[in-house]
Short mmCIF file of C-alpha atoms in Angstrom, two decimals:
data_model
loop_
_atom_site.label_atom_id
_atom_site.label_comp_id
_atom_site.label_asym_id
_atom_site.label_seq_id
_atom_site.Cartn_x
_atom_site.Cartn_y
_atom_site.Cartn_z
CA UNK A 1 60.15 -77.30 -39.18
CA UNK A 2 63.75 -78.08 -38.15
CA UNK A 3 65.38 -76.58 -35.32
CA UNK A 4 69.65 -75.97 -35.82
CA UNK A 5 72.19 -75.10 -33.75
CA UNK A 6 73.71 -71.43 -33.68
CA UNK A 7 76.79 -70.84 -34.85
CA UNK A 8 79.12 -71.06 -31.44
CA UNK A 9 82.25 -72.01 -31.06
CA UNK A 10 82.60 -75.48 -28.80
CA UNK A 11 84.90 -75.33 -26.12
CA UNK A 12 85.29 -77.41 -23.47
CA UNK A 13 85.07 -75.51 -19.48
CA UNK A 14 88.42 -77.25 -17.76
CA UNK A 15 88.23 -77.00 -14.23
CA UNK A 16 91.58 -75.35 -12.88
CA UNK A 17 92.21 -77.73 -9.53
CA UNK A 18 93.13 -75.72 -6.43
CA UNK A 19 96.68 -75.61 -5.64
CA UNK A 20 97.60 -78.21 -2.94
CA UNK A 21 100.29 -77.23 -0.30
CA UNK A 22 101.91 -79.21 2.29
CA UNK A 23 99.40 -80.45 5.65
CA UNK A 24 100.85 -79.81 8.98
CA UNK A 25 102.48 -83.21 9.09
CA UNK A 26 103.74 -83.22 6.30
CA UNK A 27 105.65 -79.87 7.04
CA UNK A 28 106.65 -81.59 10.52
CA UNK A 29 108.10 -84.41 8.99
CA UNK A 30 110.00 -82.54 6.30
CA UNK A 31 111.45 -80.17 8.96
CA UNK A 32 112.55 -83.38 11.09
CA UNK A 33 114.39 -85.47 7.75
CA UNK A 34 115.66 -81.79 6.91
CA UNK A 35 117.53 -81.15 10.69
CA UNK A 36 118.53 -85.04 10.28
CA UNK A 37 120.49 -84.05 6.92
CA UNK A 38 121.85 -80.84 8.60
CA UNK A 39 123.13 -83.21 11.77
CA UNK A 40 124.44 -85.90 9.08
CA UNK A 41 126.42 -82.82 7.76
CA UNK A 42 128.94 -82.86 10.74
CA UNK A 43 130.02 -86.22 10.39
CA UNK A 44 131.68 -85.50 6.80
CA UNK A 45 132.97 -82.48 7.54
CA UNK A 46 135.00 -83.54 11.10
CA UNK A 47 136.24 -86.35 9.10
CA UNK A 48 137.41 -84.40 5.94
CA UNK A 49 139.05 -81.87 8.34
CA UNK A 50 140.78 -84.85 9.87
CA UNK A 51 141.89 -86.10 6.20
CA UNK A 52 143.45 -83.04 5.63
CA UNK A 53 145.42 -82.90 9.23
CA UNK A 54 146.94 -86.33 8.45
CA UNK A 55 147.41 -86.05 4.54
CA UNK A 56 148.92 -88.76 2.47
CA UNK A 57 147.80 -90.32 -0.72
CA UNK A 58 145.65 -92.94 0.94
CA UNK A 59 143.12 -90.39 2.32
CA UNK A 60 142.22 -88.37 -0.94
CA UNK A 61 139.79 -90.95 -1.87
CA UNK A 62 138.29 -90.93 1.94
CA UNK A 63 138.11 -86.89 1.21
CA UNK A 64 136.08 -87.27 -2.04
CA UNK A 65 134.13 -89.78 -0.57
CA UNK A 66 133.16 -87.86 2.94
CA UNK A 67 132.59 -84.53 0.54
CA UNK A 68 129.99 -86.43 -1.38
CA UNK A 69 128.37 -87.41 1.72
CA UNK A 70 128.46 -83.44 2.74
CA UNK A 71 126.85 -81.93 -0.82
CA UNK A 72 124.40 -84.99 -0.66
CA UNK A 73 123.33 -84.18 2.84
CA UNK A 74 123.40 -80.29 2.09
CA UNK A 75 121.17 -80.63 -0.95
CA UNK A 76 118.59 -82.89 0.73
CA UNK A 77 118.46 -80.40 3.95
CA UNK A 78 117.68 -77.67 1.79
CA UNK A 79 115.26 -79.55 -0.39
CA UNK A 80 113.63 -80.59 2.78
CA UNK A 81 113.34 -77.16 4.75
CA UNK A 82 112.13 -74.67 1.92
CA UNK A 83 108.29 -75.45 2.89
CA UNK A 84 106.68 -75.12 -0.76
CA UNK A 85 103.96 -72.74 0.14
CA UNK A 86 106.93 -70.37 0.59
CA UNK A 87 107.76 -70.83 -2.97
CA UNK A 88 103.96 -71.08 -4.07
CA UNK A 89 104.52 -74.49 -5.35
CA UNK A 90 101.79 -77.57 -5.08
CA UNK A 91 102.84 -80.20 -3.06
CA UNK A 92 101.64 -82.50 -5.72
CA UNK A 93 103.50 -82.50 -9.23
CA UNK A 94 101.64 -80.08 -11.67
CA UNK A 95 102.03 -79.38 -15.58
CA UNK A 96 103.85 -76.27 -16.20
CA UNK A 97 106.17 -74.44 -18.91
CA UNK A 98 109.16 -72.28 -18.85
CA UNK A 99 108.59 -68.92 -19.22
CA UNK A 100 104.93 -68.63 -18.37
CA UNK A 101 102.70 -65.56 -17.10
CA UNK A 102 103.24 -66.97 -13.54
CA UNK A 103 106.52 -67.38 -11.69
CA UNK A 104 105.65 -71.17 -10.25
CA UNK A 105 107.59 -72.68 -13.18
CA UNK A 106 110.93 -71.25 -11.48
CA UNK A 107 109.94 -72.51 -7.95
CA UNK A 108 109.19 -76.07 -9.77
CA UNK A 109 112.26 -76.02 -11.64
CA UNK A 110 114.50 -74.97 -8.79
CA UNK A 111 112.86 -77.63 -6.52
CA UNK A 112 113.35 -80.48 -9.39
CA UNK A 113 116.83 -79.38 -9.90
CA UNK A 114 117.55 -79.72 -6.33
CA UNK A 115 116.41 -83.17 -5.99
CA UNK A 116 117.78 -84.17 -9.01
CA UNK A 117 121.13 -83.28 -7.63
CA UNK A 118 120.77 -84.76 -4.77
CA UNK A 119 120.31 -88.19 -6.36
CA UNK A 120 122.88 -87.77 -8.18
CA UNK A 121 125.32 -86.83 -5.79
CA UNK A 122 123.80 -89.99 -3.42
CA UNK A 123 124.47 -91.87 -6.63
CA UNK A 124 127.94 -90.54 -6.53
CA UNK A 125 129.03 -91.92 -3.64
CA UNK A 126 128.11 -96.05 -4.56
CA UNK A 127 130.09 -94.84 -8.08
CA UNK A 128 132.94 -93.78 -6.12
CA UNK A 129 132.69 -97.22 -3.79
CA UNK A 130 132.18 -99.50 -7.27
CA UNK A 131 134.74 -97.66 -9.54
CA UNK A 132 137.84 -98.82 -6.46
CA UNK A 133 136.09 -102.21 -6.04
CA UNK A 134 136.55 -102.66 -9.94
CA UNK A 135 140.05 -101.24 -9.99
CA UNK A 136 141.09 -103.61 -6.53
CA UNK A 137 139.42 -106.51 -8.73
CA UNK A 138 141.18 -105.77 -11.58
CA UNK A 139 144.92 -106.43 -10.09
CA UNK A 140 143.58 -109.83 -9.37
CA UNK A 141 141.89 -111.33 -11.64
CA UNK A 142 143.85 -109.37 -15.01
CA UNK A 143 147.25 -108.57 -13.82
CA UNK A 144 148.37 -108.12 -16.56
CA UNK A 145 146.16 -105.40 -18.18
CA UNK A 146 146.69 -101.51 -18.06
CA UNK A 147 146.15 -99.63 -15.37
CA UNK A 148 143.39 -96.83 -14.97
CA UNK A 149 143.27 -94.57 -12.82
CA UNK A 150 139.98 -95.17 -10.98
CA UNK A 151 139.16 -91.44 -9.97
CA UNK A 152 139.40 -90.84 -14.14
CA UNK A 153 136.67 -93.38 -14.40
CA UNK A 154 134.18 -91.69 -11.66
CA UNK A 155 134.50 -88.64 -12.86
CA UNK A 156 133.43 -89.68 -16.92
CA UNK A 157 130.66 -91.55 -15.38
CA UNK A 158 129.28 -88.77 -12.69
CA UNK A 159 129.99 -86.28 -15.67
CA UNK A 160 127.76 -88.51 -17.92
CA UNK A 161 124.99 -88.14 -15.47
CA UNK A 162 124.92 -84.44 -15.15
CA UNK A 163 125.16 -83.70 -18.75
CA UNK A 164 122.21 -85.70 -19.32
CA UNK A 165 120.42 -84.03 -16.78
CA UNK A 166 121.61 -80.93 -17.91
CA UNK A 167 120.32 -81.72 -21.80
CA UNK A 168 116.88 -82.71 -19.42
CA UNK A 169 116.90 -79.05 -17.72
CA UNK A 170 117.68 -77.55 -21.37
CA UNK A 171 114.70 -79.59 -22.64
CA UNK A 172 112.64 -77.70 -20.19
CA UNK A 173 114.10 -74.32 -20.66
CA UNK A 174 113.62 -74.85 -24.10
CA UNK A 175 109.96 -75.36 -23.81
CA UNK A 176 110.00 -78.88 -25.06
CA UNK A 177 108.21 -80.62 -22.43
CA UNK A 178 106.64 -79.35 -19.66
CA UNK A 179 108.04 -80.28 -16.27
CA UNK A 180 106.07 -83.50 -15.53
CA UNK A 181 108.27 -84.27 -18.68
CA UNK A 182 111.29 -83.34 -16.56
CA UNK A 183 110.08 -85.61 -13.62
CA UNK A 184 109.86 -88.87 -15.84
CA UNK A 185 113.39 -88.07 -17.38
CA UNK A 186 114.62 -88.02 -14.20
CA UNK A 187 112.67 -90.91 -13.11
CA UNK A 188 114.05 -93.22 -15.73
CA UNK A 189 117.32 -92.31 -15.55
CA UNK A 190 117.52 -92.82 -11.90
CA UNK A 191 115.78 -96.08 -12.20
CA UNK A 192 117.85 -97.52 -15.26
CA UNK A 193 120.84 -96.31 -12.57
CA UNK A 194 119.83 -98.19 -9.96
CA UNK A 195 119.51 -101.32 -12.04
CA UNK A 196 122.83 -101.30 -12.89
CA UNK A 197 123.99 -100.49 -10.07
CA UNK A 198 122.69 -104.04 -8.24
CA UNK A 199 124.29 -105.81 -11.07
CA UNK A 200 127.50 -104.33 -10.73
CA UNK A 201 127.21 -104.81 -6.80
CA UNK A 202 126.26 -107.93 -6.82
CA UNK A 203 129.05 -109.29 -9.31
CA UNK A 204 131.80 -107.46 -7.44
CA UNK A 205 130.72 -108.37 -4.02
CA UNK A 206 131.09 -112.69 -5.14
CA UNK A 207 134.46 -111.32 -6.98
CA UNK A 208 135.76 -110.19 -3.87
CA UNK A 209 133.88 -112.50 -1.26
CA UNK A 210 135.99 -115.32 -3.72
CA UNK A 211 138.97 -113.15 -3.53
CA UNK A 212 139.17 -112.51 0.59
CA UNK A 213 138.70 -116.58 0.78
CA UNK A 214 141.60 -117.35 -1.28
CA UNK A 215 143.73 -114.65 0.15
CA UNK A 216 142.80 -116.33 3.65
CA UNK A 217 143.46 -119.93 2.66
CA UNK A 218 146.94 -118.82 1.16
CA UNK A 219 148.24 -116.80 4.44
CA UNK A 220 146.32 -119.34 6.87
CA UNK A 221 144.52 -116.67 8.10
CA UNK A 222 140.32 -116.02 9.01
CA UNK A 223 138.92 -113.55 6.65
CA UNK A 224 135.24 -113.92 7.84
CA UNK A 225 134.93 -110.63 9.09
CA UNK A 226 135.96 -109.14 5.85
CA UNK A 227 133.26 -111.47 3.92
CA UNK A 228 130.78 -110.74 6.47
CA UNK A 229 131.11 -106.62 5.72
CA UNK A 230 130.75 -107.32 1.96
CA UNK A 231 127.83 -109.20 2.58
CA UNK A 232 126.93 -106.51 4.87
CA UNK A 233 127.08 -103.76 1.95
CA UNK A 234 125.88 -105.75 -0.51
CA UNK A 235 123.14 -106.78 0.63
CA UNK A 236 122.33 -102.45 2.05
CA UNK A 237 123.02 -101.54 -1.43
CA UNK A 238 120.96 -103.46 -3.26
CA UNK A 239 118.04 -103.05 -1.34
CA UNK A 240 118.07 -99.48 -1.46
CA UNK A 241 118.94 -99.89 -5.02
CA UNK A 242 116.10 -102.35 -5.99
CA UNK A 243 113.83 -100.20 -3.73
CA UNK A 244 114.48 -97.16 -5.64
CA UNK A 245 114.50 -98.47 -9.14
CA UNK A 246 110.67 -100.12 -8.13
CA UNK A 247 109.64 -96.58 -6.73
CA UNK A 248 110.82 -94.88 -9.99
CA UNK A 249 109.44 -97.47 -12.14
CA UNK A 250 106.24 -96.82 -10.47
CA UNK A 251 105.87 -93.46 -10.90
CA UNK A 252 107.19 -93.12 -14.60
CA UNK A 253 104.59 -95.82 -15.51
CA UNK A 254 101.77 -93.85 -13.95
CA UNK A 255 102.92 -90.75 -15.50
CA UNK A 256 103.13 -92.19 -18.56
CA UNK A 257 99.94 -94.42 -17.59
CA UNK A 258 98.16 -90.80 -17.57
CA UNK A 259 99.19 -88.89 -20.59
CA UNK A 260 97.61 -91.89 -22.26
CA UNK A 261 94.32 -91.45 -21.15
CA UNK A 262 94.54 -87.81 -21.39
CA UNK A 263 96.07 -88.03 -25.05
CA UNK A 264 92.89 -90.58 -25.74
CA UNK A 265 90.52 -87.80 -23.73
CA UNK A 266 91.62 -85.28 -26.12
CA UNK A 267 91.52 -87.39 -29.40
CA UNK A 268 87.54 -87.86 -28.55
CA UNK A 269 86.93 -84.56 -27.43
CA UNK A 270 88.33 -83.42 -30.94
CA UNK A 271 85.86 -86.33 -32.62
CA UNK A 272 83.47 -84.66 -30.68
CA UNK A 273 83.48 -81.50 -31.74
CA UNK A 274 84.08 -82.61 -35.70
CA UNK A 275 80.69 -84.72 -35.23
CA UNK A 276 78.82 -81.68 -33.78
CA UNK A 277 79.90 -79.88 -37.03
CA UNK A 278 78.83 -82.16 -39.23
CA UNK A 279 75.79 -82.80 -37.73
CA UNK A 280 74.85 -79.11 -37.48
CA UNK A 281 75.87 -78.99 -41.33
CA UNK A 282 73.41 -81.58 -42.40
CA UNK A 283 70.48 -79.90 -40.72
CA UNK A 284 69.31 -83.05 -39.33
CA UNK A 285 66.46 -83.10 -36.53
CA UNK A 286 67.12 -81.68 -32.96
CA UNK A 287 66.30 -85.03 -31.65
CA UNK A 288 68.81 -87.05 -34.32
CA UNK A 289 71.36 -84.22 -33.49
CA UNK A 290 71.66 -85.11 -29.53
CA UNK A 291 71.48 -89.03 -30.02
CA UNK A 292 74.14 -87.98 -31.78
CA UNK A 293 75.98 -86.20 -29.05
CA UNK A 294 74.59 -89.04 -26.72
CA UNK A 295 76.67 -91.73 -28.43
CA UNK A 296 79.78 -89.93 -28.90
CA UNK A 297 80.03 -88.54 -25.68
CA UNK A 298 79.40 -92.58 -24.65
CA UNK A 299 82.31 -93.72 -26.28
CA UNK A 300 84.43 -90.95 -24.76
CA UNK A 301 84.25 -91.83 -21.80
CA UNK A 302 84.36 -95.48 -22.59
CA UNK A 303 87.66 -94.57 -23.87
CA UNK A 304 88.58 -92.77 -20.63
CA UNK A 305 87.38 -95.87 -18.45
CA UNK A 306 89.83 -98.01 -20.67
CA UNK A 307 92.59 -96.10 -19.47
#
């Protein structure tokens, strides 16, 4: 006599993790990088009052560049002092949609956009730095080519950021992705960003290092301690450039690194269950039916330890 299954459905029990809000320390230290932002906020805003006392055309780009400093150092204080327990968020990145039953997708969405902006606007300020170098550069080395105006050129590219991260927030709202989708958008883009960046540091700082020498050799005059500041940015800029490129990298790849395994989880769990069918519709023996179940449930989770 041959034993069979009952009809049931097969689901599989998924184990909801609790959620994970900040430790004590971590709170501390956020709290102590947030008052540090807050502090850095006076130093832009005494000089941009000072810019406007004196005026002239020289000190508009010292404004925009001091005001970039301010939103960057506003955004980050406030992304640092909301503690996330306030908002109900985890403190580590979790899956969620727009528009769900609970409200934790707006808390994660406001959060992202926040430090999203932030980078940008931190972005915004080595833009602003590169886009003059390029336009001092250009009146040396093509004199005779047309003249743009450099502010023109930072705002495209800053607006080029933001509408991409806008189309990335759109994505979200749309109910596309979820918003660990959102994360590795903004992960790559950053990253891609900051590679570019070091190039375009790196070939302007020799352009002008070559440019300060000659000027110096023509006039008779030392320029070493305008070399030595290039060098000085340079070589700032490209670490923290390099630095955050190999951070984003990093994370994207484990993101991605992770849907992976979970897409390959799934895709057995689903030749699971289309096994157990057939098995159960053949009528074979109880004992054939869980060496059955044995050897599939083997080789998923030989496909999980793959990944």
């Amino acid at each position: 006599m041959y034993e069979t299954f009952h009809d049931t459905p097969v689901t599989d029990a998924v184990t909801i993790p609790p959620v994970q809000y900040e430790t004590s320390f971590e709170c501390f230290f956020s709290n102590i990088l947030g008052i540090a932002f807050v502090m850095t906020m006076l130093v832009p805003m005494i000089r941009m009052f000072q810019s406007y006392s004196d005026g002239g055309p020289e000190d508009i780009v010292v404004t925009y560049f001091y005001s970039l400093i301010l939103i960057t150092s506003g955004l980050r204080a406030i992304w640092f002092l909301i503690p996330d327990k306030a908002l109900g968020v985890s403190y580590t990145p979790s899956a969620v949609m727009a528009f769900s039953k609970t409200n934790e997708w707006v808390s994660t969405f406001i959060l992202d956009l926040l430090h999203s902006l932030g980078s940008i606007s931190l972005f915004s300020i080595f833009i602003l730095i590169l886009v003059y170098w390029a336009d001092i550069l250009k009146k040396y080395f093509e004199p005779g080519s047309t003249h743009n105006k450099p502010m023109r050129t930072f705002v495209k590219l800053v607006a080029m950021l933001l509408i991409v991260e806008a189309l990335n927030c759109l994505g979200f709202l749309l109910r596309f992705y979820s918003s660990e989708c959102l994360i590795l958008v903004n992960a790559i883009l950053l990253a891609v960003v900051s590679i570019i960046c070091v190039y375009r540091i790196t070939v302007f700082s020799h352009n002008f290092r070559t440019v300060l020498k000659t000027l110096g050799a023509i006039n008779q005059v030392s320029t070493e301690s305008q070399v030595q500041r290039i060098v000085w940015i340079t070589v700032t800029g490209n670490i923290f450039f390099l630095l955050r490129a190999f951070m984003e990298t990093i994370f994207a790849g484990a993101l991605v690194k992770y849907w992976i395994s979970m897409f390959h989880f799934y895709v057995s769990l689903i030749c699971l269950h289309i096994t157990l069918r057939s098995v159960k519709t053949t009528m074979y023996p109880l004992k054939f039916q869980k060496m059955g179940m044995l050897l599939m449930y083997f080789k998923m989770t030989s496909g999980m330890i793959m990944f």
